[in-house]
Amino acid sequence: MGASLTRDLSAPPPIPEAGIEAAVAVLRSGWLHRYGETLGDASEVSLLEAEFAASLGTRYTVAVNSCGSAMYLSLLCAGVARGDRVLMNAFTLAPVPGAVAHAGAEHVLVDITPDLVIDLADLERKAIASGARHLLLSHMRGHIVDMDRLMALCDRLGITVIEDCAHTMGASWAGRPTGTFGRVGCFSLQSYKHINGGEGGLIATDDDDIAARAILYSGSYMLYGLHRARPAESVFARWRDVTPNFSLRMSNLVAAVARPQLPLLAERARIWNDRHGRLAAALAAMPGVRLPHRPQEEAFVQSSIQFAVTGVADAAFATFLSRCRARGVFLKWFGAAEATGYTSVSGQWRYLADPHTPPATAAALERLCDMRIPLTLTEAECATAAAIIGEELAAARKA
Ligand SMILES: *Cc1c(COP(=O)(O)O)cnc(C)c1O
């Protein structure tokens, strides 16, 4: 056996000093809750909302306690009612079907292609067959579908699009940031996403009514006037007395930690994409390894890498994964029979009215490997990781 990686590559990026200082200042002041009757509109959360909206080019951003909450509120604000059907790509993470369930809606699973993006032909079929009026689209693992074609299709069918950008903060399609194509874009500040706030979600939209309703639902205690990025009072007047308070707010502590990371996104993207490029080049040269095709219009931020393996039987594949892990290369397997550690497939979501994994999704995930790319991964570690995968794959093929 050759070299191993010996560091814990699952450690999230540390908080920059400016974030630590801002967090300590919040702690010293005691103003952890975002609203204070005398605090004005300069709370850390309010500033984060305004700065994130400006960076994305949307009129509004509403901060909440997780991306799961962001998606749930976005569904409600976009008009999803109990019992409605919501389309979603079958390859995604558990908070996405969770948000649909939270809204009391019924899931309509749409297949993905071997390139890990939603299959537009299946989307059209399922949209027509189900009568669903909403699509919760995950840019899962940073893979962005042709957004021009997707939006044209959804516009034609009268479908409202909500984008889950948990893996695409900083990414764009044909020069336009993800999260600005649909009616709403949802972002995550969970530690493994592109900004580490521990927990947190951001709802980005240009829509007055959605922004006002999201602020009210999130739990504004009627202090919505303290939001910097907010619609006019006349919009709130439509909703303020008919919208329940769900108390899903973000704390100033989270925003203080997150804000100084916003300007670091571009440099983080450069590092992630550099490491991804090195790994991708090495993996693509290995026999029986396939990487998803990436169109030219897609400007991704690849904080993880996916590759499919062919010609390895079940038992040998499981051995391959465990041997890589023993050498410090942790590969996730979404196609595994049981949901474990951040993986699952739709057939395992037994709370769905019809839990199953659509056929093309099952085929795409069957031998799909997924590796997180930590920001601290060095160039040398990329080479070592690729060598380990190559050696263990060759051994698995002989088995
Ligand atoms: C992490 C994640 C989310 C939601 O994140 P939370 O902030 O943990 O709720 C949504 N979608 C995908 C694809 C994710 O990976």
CSV table of C-alpha atoms and ligand atoms in Angstrom, one decimal:
chain,number,residue,atom,x,y,z
A,1,MET,CA,0.0,0.0,0.0
A,2,GLY,CA,1.3,3.5,-0.9
A,3,ALA,CA,0.8,6.9,0.7
A,4,SER,CA,-2.1,7.9,2.9
A,5,LEU,CA,-3.7,11.3,3.7
A,6,THR,CA,-3.3,11.8,7.4
A,7,ARG,CA,-5.2,15.0,8.1
A,8,ASP,CA,-8.9,15.3,9.0
A,9,LEU,CA,-10.2,16.5,5.7
A,10,SER,CA,-13.7,16.8,7.0
A,11,ALA,CA,-12.8,19.9,9.2
A,12,PRO,CA,-14.8,23.0,8.1
A,13,PRO,CA,-12.9,26.2,7.3
A,14,PRO,CA,-12.0,28.3,10.4
A,15,ILE,CA,-13.7,31.6,10.9
A,16,PRO,CA,-11.6,34.5,9.8
A,17,GLU,CA,-10.3,36.8,12.5
A,18,ALA,CA,-12.7,39.6,11.4
A,19,GLY,CA,-15.6,37.3,12.0
A,20,ILE,CA,-14.3,36.2,15.4
A,21,GLU,CA,-13.8,39.9,16.5
A,22,ALA,CA,-17.3,40.8,15.2
A,23,ALA,CA,-18.8,37.8,17.1
A,24,VAL,CA,-17.0,38.8,20.3
A,25,ALA,CA,-18.3,42.4,19.9
A,26,VAL,CA,-21.9,41.0,19.5
A,27,LEU,CA,-21.4,38.9,22.7
A,28,ARG,CA,-20.0,41.8,24.7
A,29,SER,CA,-22.9,44.0,23.6
A,30,GLY,CA,-25.5,41.4,24.5
A,31,TRP,CA,-27.5,42.1,21.2
A,32,LEU,CA,-27.7,38.6,19.9
A,33,HIS,CA,-31.3,38.9,18.8
A,34,ARG,CA,-31.6,40.7,15.5
A,35,TYR,CA,-34.3,43.1,16.6
A,36,GLY,CA,-33.9,45.7,19.3
A,37,GLU,CA,-36.5,48.4,19.8
A,38,THR,CA,-33.6,51.0,19.9
A,39,LEU,CA,-31.0,49.1,17.8
A,40,GLY,CA,-32.0,50.6,14.5
A,41,ASP,CA,-31.4,48.9,11.1
A,42,ALA,CA,-27.6,48.3,11.6
A,43,SER,CA,-27.9,44.9,13.2
A,44,GLU,CA,-25.4,42.3,11.9
A,45,VAL,CA,-28.3,40.3,10.4
A,46,SER,CA,-29.8,43.4,8.7
A,47,LEU,CA,-26.3,44.3,7.3
A,48,LEU,CA,-25.7,40.7,6.1
A,49,GLU,CA,-29.1,40.8,4.2
A,50,ALA,CA,-28.3,44.1,2.5
A,51,GLU,CA,-24.7,43.0,1.6
A,52,PHE,CA,-25.8,39.6,0.3
A,53,ALA,CA,-28.6,41.2,-1.8
A,54,ALA,CA,-26.1,43.7,-3.2
A,55,SER,CA,-23.6,40.9,-4.0
A,56,LEU,CA,-26.2,38.9,-5.9
A,57,GLY,CA,-28.0,41.8,-7.5
A,58,THR,CA,-31.4,41.1,-6.0
A,59,ARG,CA,-33.6,43.7,-4.3
A,60,TYR,CA,-34.1,41.7,-1.1
A,61,THR,CA,-32.5,39.1,1.1
A,62,VAL,CA,-34.2,37.7,4.1
A,63,ALA,CA,-32.0,35.8,6.6
A,64,VAL,CA,-33.4,32.8,8.5
A,65,ASN,CA,-32.0,30.0,10.7
A,66,SER,CA,-31.3,27.4,7.9
A,67,CYS,CA,-31.5,26.9,4.2
A,68,GLY,CA,-34.2,24.3,5.1
A,69,SER,CA,-36.3,27.1,6.6
A,70,ALA,CA,-35.5,29.3,3.6
A,71,MET,CA,-36.9,26.7,1.2
A,72,TYR,CA,-39.9,26.0,3.4
A,73,LEU,CA,-40.8,29.7,3.6
A,74,SER,CA,-40.1,30.2,-0.1
A,75,LEU,CA,-42.6,27.5,-0.9
A,76,LEU,CA,-45.2,29.1,1.3
A,77,CYS,CA,-44.5,32.6,0.0
A,78,ALA,CA,-44.6,31.4,-3.6
A,79,GLY,CA,-48.1,30.1,-3.0
A,80,VAL,CA,-47.7,26.4,-2.2
A,81,ALA,CA,-50.7,25.3,-0.1
A,82,ARG,CA,-51.2,22.0,1.8
A,83,GLY,CA,-51.7,19.1,-0.6
A,84,ASP,CA,-50.2,20.9,-3.6
A,85,ARG,CA,-47.7,19.1,-5.7
A,86,VAL,CA,-44.1,20.3,-5.9
A,87,LEU,CA,-41.6,19.1,-8.5
A,88,MET,CA,-38.1,18.4,-7.3
A,89,ASN,CA,-35.0,16.7,-8.7
A,90,ALA,CA,-34.7,13.3,-7.1
A,91,PHE,CA,-30.9,13.7,-6.5
A,92,THR,CA,-30.7,16.2,-3.6
A,93,LEU,CA,-30.1,16.3,0.1
A,94,ALA,CA,-32.6,15.5,2.9
A,95,PRO,CA,-33.6,19.2,3.7
A,96,VAL,CA,-35.1,19.6,0.3
A,97,PRO,CA,-37.8,16.9,0.5
A,98,GLY,CA,-38.0,18.0,4.2
A,99,ALA,CA,-39.0,21.5,3.1
A,100,VAL,CA,-41.7,20.2,0.8
A,101,ALA,CA,-43.0,18.0,3.7
A,102,HIS,CA,-42.9,21.0,6.1
A,103,ALA,CA,-45.1,22.9,3.7
A,104,GLY,CA,-47.6,20.0,3.7
A,105,ALA,CA,-47.1,19.5,0.0
A,106,GLU,CA,-46.7,16.3,-2.1
A,107,HIS,CA,-43.4,15.5,-3.8
A,108,VAL,CA,-43.1,14.9,-7.5
A,109,LEU,CA,-39.7,13.4,-8.2
A,110,VAL,CA,-38.0,14.3,-11.4
A,111,ASP,CA,-35.1,12.2,-12.9
A,112,ILE,CA,-31.6,13.5,-13.4
A,113,THR,CA,-29.2,12.9,-16.3
A,114,PRO,CA,-25.8,11.2,-16.1
A,115,ASP,CA,-24.4,14.7,-15.8
A,116,LEU,CA,-26.3,15.0,-12.4
A,117,VAL,CA,-28.7,17.8,-13.5
A,118,ILE,CA,-32.4,17.7,-13.7
A,119,ASP,CA,-33.7,15.9,-16.9
A,120,LEU,CA,-35.7,18.6,-18.7
A,121,ALA,CA,-37.7,16.0,-20.8
A,122,ASP,CA,-38.7,14.2,-17.6
A,123,LEU,CA,-39.5,17.6,-15.9
A,124,GLU,CA,-41.9,18.4,-18.7
A,125,ARG,CA,-43.6,15.0,-18.6
A,126,LYS,CA,-44.0,15.1,-14.8
A,127,ALA,CA,-45.1,18.7,-14.8
A,128,ILE,CA,-47.9,17.9,-17.2
A,129,ALA,CA,-48.9,14.6,-15.6
A,130,SER,CA,-49.0,16.0,-12.1
A,131,GLY,CA,-50.3,19.5,-12.7
A,132,ALA,CA,-47.7,20.8,-10.3
A,133,ARG,CA,-47.2,24.6,-10.4
A,134,HIS,CA,-43.9,24.8,-8.5
A,135,LEU,CA,-40.4,23.4,-8.9
A,136,LEU,CA,-37.9,23.3,-6.1
A,137,LEU,CA,-34.7,23.0,-8.1
A,138,SER,CA,-31.5,21.9,-6.4
A,139,HIS,CA,-28.2,22.8,-8.0
A,140,MET,CA,-27.1,19.6,-6.3
A,141,ARG,CA,-23.4,19.3,-5.7
A,142,GLY,CA,-22.8,22.5,-7.7
A,143,HIS,CA,-24.1,21.1,-11.0
A,144,ILE,CA,-26.1,23.7,-12.9
A,145,VAL,CA,-28.6,22.7,-15.5
A,146,ASP,CA,-29.0,24.8,-18.7
A,147,MET,CA,-30.9,27.5,-16.9
A,148,ASP,CA,-32.0,29.3,-20.1
A,149,ARG,CA,-33.8,26.1,-21.3
A,150,LEU,CA,-35.2,25.3,-17.8
A,151,MET,CA,-36.6,28.8,-17.4
A,152,ALA,CA,-38.1,28.8,-20.9
A,153,LEU,CA,-39.8,25.4,-20.2
A,154,CYS,CA,-41.1,26.5,-16.8
A,155,ASP,CA,-42.4,29.8,-18.1
A,156,ARG,CA,-44.2,28.0,-20.9
A,157,LEU,CA,-45.8,25.6,-18.4
A,158,GLY,CA,-46.6,28.3,-15.8
A,159,ILE,CA,-44.3,26.8,-13.2
A,160,THR,CA,-42.8,28.9,-10.5
A,161,VAL,CA,-39.1,28.1,-9.9
A,162,ILE,CA,-37.5,28.2,-6.4
A,163,GLU,CA,-33.7,27.6,-6.6
A,164,ASP,CA,-31.8,25.7,-3.9
A,165,CYS,CA,-28.4,27.2,-4.1
A,166,ALA,CA,-26.9,25.5,-1.1
A,167,HIS,CA,-24.0,24.3,-3.3
A,168,THR,CA,-23.8,27.2,-5.7
A,169,MET,CA,-23.2,30.3,-3.7
A,170,GLY,CA,-20.9,32.3,-6.0
A,171,ALA,CA,-21.7,30.3,-9.1
A,172,SER,CA,-23.5,31.4,-12.3
A,173,TRP,CA,-25.0,30.3,-15.6
A,174,ALA,CA,-24.1,32.4,-18.7
A,175,GLY,CA,-22.9,35.2,-16.4
A,176,ARG,CA,-26.0,35.3,-14.2
A,177,PRO,CA,-25.8,34.1,-10.6
A,178,THR,CA,-27.8,31.1,-9.5
A,179,GLY,CA,-30.6,32.1,-7.2
A,180,THR,CA,-31.6,35.0,-9.6
A,181,PHE,CA,-33.3,32.9,-12.3
A,182,GLY,CA,-36.3,31.6,-10.3
A,183,ARG,CA,-38.7,33.6,-8.2
A,184,VAL,CA,-36.6,32.9,-5.1
A,185,GLY,CA,-33.1,31.7,-4.4
A,186,CYS,CA,-32.2,29.9,-1.2
A,187,PHE,CA,-28.7,29.7,0.2
A,188,SER,CA,-27.2,27.9,3.2
A,189,LEU,CA,-24.6,29.1,5.8
A,190,GLN,CA,-24.2,25.6,7.2
A,191,SER,CA,-20.6,24.8,8.0
A,192,TYR,CA,-20.0,22.7,4.9
A,193,LYS,CA,-21.3,25.2,2.4
A,194,HIS,CA,-19.4,28.1,0.9
A,195,ILE,CA,-19.8,30.4,3.9
A,196,ASN,CA,-19.4,28.9,7.4
A,197,GLY,CA,-21.9,30.4,9.8
A,198,GLY,CA,-22.6,27.1,11.6
A,199,GLU,CA,-26.3,27.3,10.7
A,200,GLY,CA,-28.2,29.8,8.6
A,201,GLY,CA,-30.2,30.4,5.4
A,202,LEU,CA,-30.7,33.3,3.0
A,203,ILE,CA,-33.8,34.0,0.9
A,204,ALA,CA,-33.0,36.1,-2.2
A,205,THR,CA,-35.8,37.6,-4.3
A,206,ASP,CA,-36.9,40.6,-6.3
A,207,ASP,CA,-40.5,40.0,-5.5
A,208,ASP,CA,-42.1,42.5,-3.1
A,209,ASP,CA,-44.8,40.2,-1.7
A,210,ILE,CA,-42.5,37.2,-1.2
A,211,ALA,CA,-39.9,39.4,0.6
A,212,ALA,CA,-42.5,40.9,2.9
A,213,ARG,CA,-44.2,37.6,3.6
A,214,ALA,CA,-40.8,35.9,4.3
A,215,ILE,CA,-39.9,38.6,6.8
A,216,LEU,CA,-43.2,38.3,8.5
A,217,TYR,CA,-43.2,34.5,8.6
A,218,SER,CA,-39.6,34.5,9.8
A,219,GLY,CA,-40.8,36.3,12.9
A,220,SER,CA,-40.4,40.0,12.8
A,221,TYR,CA,-42.4,40.9,15.9
A,222,MET,CA,-43.7,43.7,13.6
A,223,LEU,CA,-40.2,45.3,13.6
A,224,TYR,CA,-39.9,44.7,9.9
A,225,GLY,CA,-39.0,48.4,9.6
A,226,LEU,CA,-35.6,47.4,10.9
A,227,HIS,CA,-34.7,45.5,7.8
A,228,ARG,CA,-32.5,47.4,5.4
A,229,ALA,CA,-33.4,45.4,2.4
A,230,ARG,CA,-37.2,45.5,2.6
A,231,PRO,CA,-40.2,46.3,0.5
A,232,ALA,CA,-42.4,49.4,1.0
A,233,GLU,CA,-44.8,49.7,4.0
A,234,SER,CA,-47.8,49.3,1.6
A,235,VAL,CA,-46.6,45.8,0.8
A,236,PHE,CA,-46.4,44.8,4.4
A,237,ALA,CA,-49.8,46.3,5.0
A,238,ARG,CA,-51.2,43.6,2.7
A,239,TRP,CA,-49.7,40.8,4.8
A,240,ARG,CA,-48.9,41.9,8.3
A,241,ASP,CA,-52.2,40.9,9.9
A,242,VAL,CA,-52.7,37.6,8.1
A,243,THR,CA,-49.2,36.1,8.4
A,244,PRO,CA,-48.3,33.9,11.4
A,245,ASN,CA,-44.9,34.3,13.1
A,246,PHE,CA,-42.9,31.1,12.8
A,247,SER,CA,-39.8,32.4,14.6
A,248,LEU,CA,-37.2,31.1,12.2
A,249,ARG,CA,-34.9,34.1,12.6
A,250,MET,CA,-31.1,34.3,12.2
A,251,SER,CA,-29.1,35.4,15.3
A,252,ASN,CA,-26.7,38.4,15.1
A,253,LEU,CA,-24.0,36.0,16.2
A,254,VAL,CA,-24.3,33.9,13.0
A,255,ALA,CA,-24.4,37.0,10.8
A,256,ALA,CA,-21.3,38.5,12.5
A,257,VAL,CA,-19.4,35.3,11.7
A,258,ALA,CA,-20.7,35.1,8.1
A,259,ARG,CA,-20.4,38.8,7.0
A,260,PRO,CA,-16.6,38.9,6.7
A,261,GLN,CA,-16.6,35.7,4.6
A,262,LEU,CA,-18.7,37.3,1.9
A,263,PRO,CA,-15.7,39.2,0.3
A,264,LEU,CA,-13.7,35.9,0.6
A,265,LEU,CA,-16.0,34.0,-1.7
A,266,ALA,CA,-14.2,34.7,-5.0
A,267,GLU,CA,-10.8,33.6,-3.6
A,268,ARG,CA,-12.4,30.5,-2.1
A,269,ALA,CA,-14.0,29.7,-5.4
A,270,ARG,CA,-10.6,30.0,-7.1
A,271,ILE,CA,-9.0,27.6,-4.6
A,272,TRP,CA,-11.9,25.1,-4.8
A,273,ASN,CA,-11.9,25.1,-8.6
A,274,ASP,CA,-8.2,24.8,-8.8
A,275,ARG,CA,-8.2,21.7,-6.5
A,276,HIS,CA,-11.3,20.3,-8.3
A,277,GLY,CA,-9.5,20.8,-11.7
A,278,ARG,CA,-6.4,18.9,-10.5
A,279,LEU,CA,-8.5,16.0,-9.1
A,280,ALA,CA,-10.8,16.0,-12.2
A,281,ALA,CA,-7.8,15.8,-14.6
A,282,ALA,CA,-6.3,12.9,-12.7
A,283,LEU,CA,-9.6,11.0,-12.4
A,284,ALA,CA,-10.7,11.5,-16.0
A,285,ALA,CA,-7.5,9.8,-17.1
A,286,MET,CA,-8.3,6.6,-15.2
A,287,PRO,CA,-9.9,3.7,-17.1
A,288,GLY,CA,-13.6,3.2,-16.3
A,289,VAL,CA,-14.1,6.6,-14.6
A,290,ARG,CA,-16.6,9.1,-15.9
A,291,LEU,CA,-16.9,12.7,-14.8
A,292,PRO,CA,-20.0,14.8,-15.5
A,293,HIS,CA,-19.8,17.0,-18.6
A,294,ARG,CA,-19.6,20.7,-17.7
A,295,PRO,CA,-21.0,23.1,-20.2
A,296,GLN,CA,-19.2,26.3,-21.1
A,297,GLU,CA,-21.9,28.6,-19.7
A,298,GLU,CA,-21.5,27.0,-16.3
A,299,ALA,CA,-19.3,29.0,-13.9
A,300,PHE,CA,-19.3,26.5,-11.0
A,301,VAL,CA,-17.8,26.7,-7.5
A,302,GLN,CA,-16.8,23.1,-7.0
A,303,SER,CA,-16.4,22.4,-3.2
A,304,SER,CA,-16.8,18.7,-3.9
A,305,ILE,CA,-16.1,16.3,-6.8
A,306,GLN,CA,-18.3,13.6,-8.3
A,307,PHE,CA,-17.2,10.7,-10.5
A,308,ALA,CA,-18.8,7.5,-11.6
A,309,VAL,CA,-17.1,4.2,-11.8
A,310,THR,CA,-17.9,1.4,-14.2
A,311,GLY,CA,-17.1,-2.3,-14.3
A,312,VAL,CA,-16.8,-2.9,-10.5
A,313,ALA,CA,-19.2,-5.3,-8.9
A,314,ASP,CA,-21.1,-4.5,-5.6
A,315,ALA,CA,-18.8,-6.1,-3.1
A,316,ALA,CA,-15.6,-4.9,-4.8
A,317,PHE,CA,-17.1,-1.4,-4.9
A,318,ALA,CA,-17.8,-1.4,-1.2
A,319,THR,CA,-14.3,-2.7,-0.6
A,320,PHE,CA,-12.9,0.1,-2.8
A,321,LEU,CA,-14.7,2.8,-0.7
A,322,SER,CA,-13.5,1.3,2.6
A,323,ARG,CA,-9.9,1.0,1.4
A,324,CYS,CA,-9.9,4.6,0.2
A,325,ARG,CA,-11.3,5.6,3.6
A,326,ALA,CA,-8.6,3.6,5.4
A,327,ARG,CA,-6.0,5.7,3.5
A,328,GLY,CA,-7.7,9.0,4.4
A,329,VAL,CA,-9.8,9.5,1.3
A,330,PHE,CA,-13.4,9.7,2.4
A,331,LEU,CA,-15.7,9.0,-0.6
A,332,LYS,CA,-19.4,9.2,-0.2
A,333,TRP,CA,-21.7,6.9,-2.0
A,334,PHE,CA,-25.2,8.2,-2.7
A,335,GLY,CA,-26.2,4.9,-4.3
A,336,ALA,CA,-25.7,2.9,-1.0
A,337,ALA,CA,-28.6,0.8,0.2
A,338,GLU,CA,-29.0,2.8,3.4
A,339,ALA,CA,-28.9,6.5,4.1
A,340,THR,CA,-25.8,7.5,6.1
A,341,GLY,CA,-23.8,10.6,6.8
A,342,TYR,CA,-25.2,13.3,4.4
A,343,THR,CA,-26.2,10.8,1.7
A,344,SER,CA,-29.6,9.5,0.8
A,345,VAL,CA,-31.6,8.8,-2.3
A,346,SER,CA,-35.3,9.4,-2.7
A,347,GLY,CA,-36.3,5.7,-2.3
A,348,GLN,CA,-35.1,6.1,1.3
A,349,TRP,CA,-37.5,9.0,2.1
A,350,ARG,CA,-40.3,6.7,3.4
A,351,TYR,CA,-42.4,9.6,4.5
A,352,LEU,CA,-43.1,10.4,0.9
A,353,ALA,CA,-46.5,9.4,-0.5
A,354,ASP,CA,-44.6,7.4,-3.2
A,355,PRO,CA,-41.0,6.8,-2.1
A,356,HIS,CA,-39.0,5.5,-5.0
A,357,THR,CA,-35.9,6.4,-6.9
A,358,PRO,CA,-36.7,7.2,-10.5
A,359,PRO,CA,-34.8,4.9,-12.9
A,360,ALA,CA,-32.3,7.3,-14.5
A,361,THR,CA,-31.4,8.7,-11.1
A,362,ALA,CA,-30.9,5.3,-9.6
A,363,ALA,CA,-28.6,4.5,-12.6
A,364,ALA,CA,-26.6,7.7,-12.2
A,365,LEU,CA,-26.1,7.2,-8.5
A,366,GLU,CA,-25.4,3.5,-8.5
A,367,ARG,CA,-21.6,3.9,-8.8
A,368,LEU,CA,-21.3,7.6,-8.1
A,369,CYS,CA,-18.5,8.7,-5.8
A,370,ASP,CA,-18.5,12.0,-4.1
A,371,MET,CA,-15.5,13.6,-2.3
A,372,ARG,CA,-15.6,16.9,-0.4
A,373,ILE,CA,-12.9,19.3,-1.3
A,374,PRO,CA,-11.8,21.1,1.9
A,375,LEU,CA,-10.4,24.7,1.3
A,376,THR,CA,-7.2,23.6,3.0
A,377,LEU,CA,-6.5,20.7,0.5
A,378,THR,CA,-3.0,21.3,-0.9
A,379,GLU,CA,-1.9,20.6,-4.4
A,380,ALA,CA,0.3,17.7,-3.1
A,381,GLU,CA,-2.7,16.3,-1.3
A,382,CYS,CA,-4.8,16.4,-4.5
A,383,ALA,CA,-2.1,14.3,-6.2
A,384,THR,CA,-2.0,11.8,-3.3
A,385,ALA,CA,-5.8,11.5,-3.1
A,386,ALA,CA,-5.9,10.9,-6.9
A,387,ALA,CA,-3.2,8.3,-6.6
A,388,ILE,CA,-5.0,6.5,-3.8
A,389,ILE,CA,-8.2,6.4,-5.7
A,390,GLY,CA,-6.4,5.1,-8.8
A,391,GLU,CA,-4.5,2.4,-6.9
A,392,GLU,CA,-7.6,1.2,-5.1
A,393,LEU,CA,-9.7,1.2,-8.2
A,394,ALA,CA,-7.2,-0.9,-10.1
A,395,ALA,CA,-7.2,-3.3,-7.1
A,396,ALA,CA,-11.1,-3.4,-7.1
A,397,ARG,CA,-11.1,-4.2,-10.9
A,398,LYS,CA,-8.9,-7.2,-10.3
A,399,ALA,CA,-11.1,-8.5,-7.5
B,1,LIG,C1,-27.1,21.6,3.0
B,1,LIG,C2,-28.2,21.6,1.9
B,1,LIG,C3,-29.4,22.3,2.1
B,1,LIG,C4,-29.9,23.0,3.3
B,1,LIG,O1,-29.0,23.3,4.2
B,1,LIG,P1,-29.4,23.6,5.8
B,1,LIG,O2,-28.9,25.0,5.9
B,1,LIG,O3,-28.6,22.6,6.5
B,1,LIG,O4,-30.8,23.5,6.0
B,1,LIG,C5,-30.2,22.3,1.0
B,1,LIG,N1,-30.0,21.7,-0.1
B,1,LIG,C6,-28.8,21.0,-0.3
B,1,LIG,C7,-28.6,20.3,-1.6
B,1,LIG,C8,-27.9,20.9,0.7
B,1,LIG,O5,-26.8,20.2,0.5
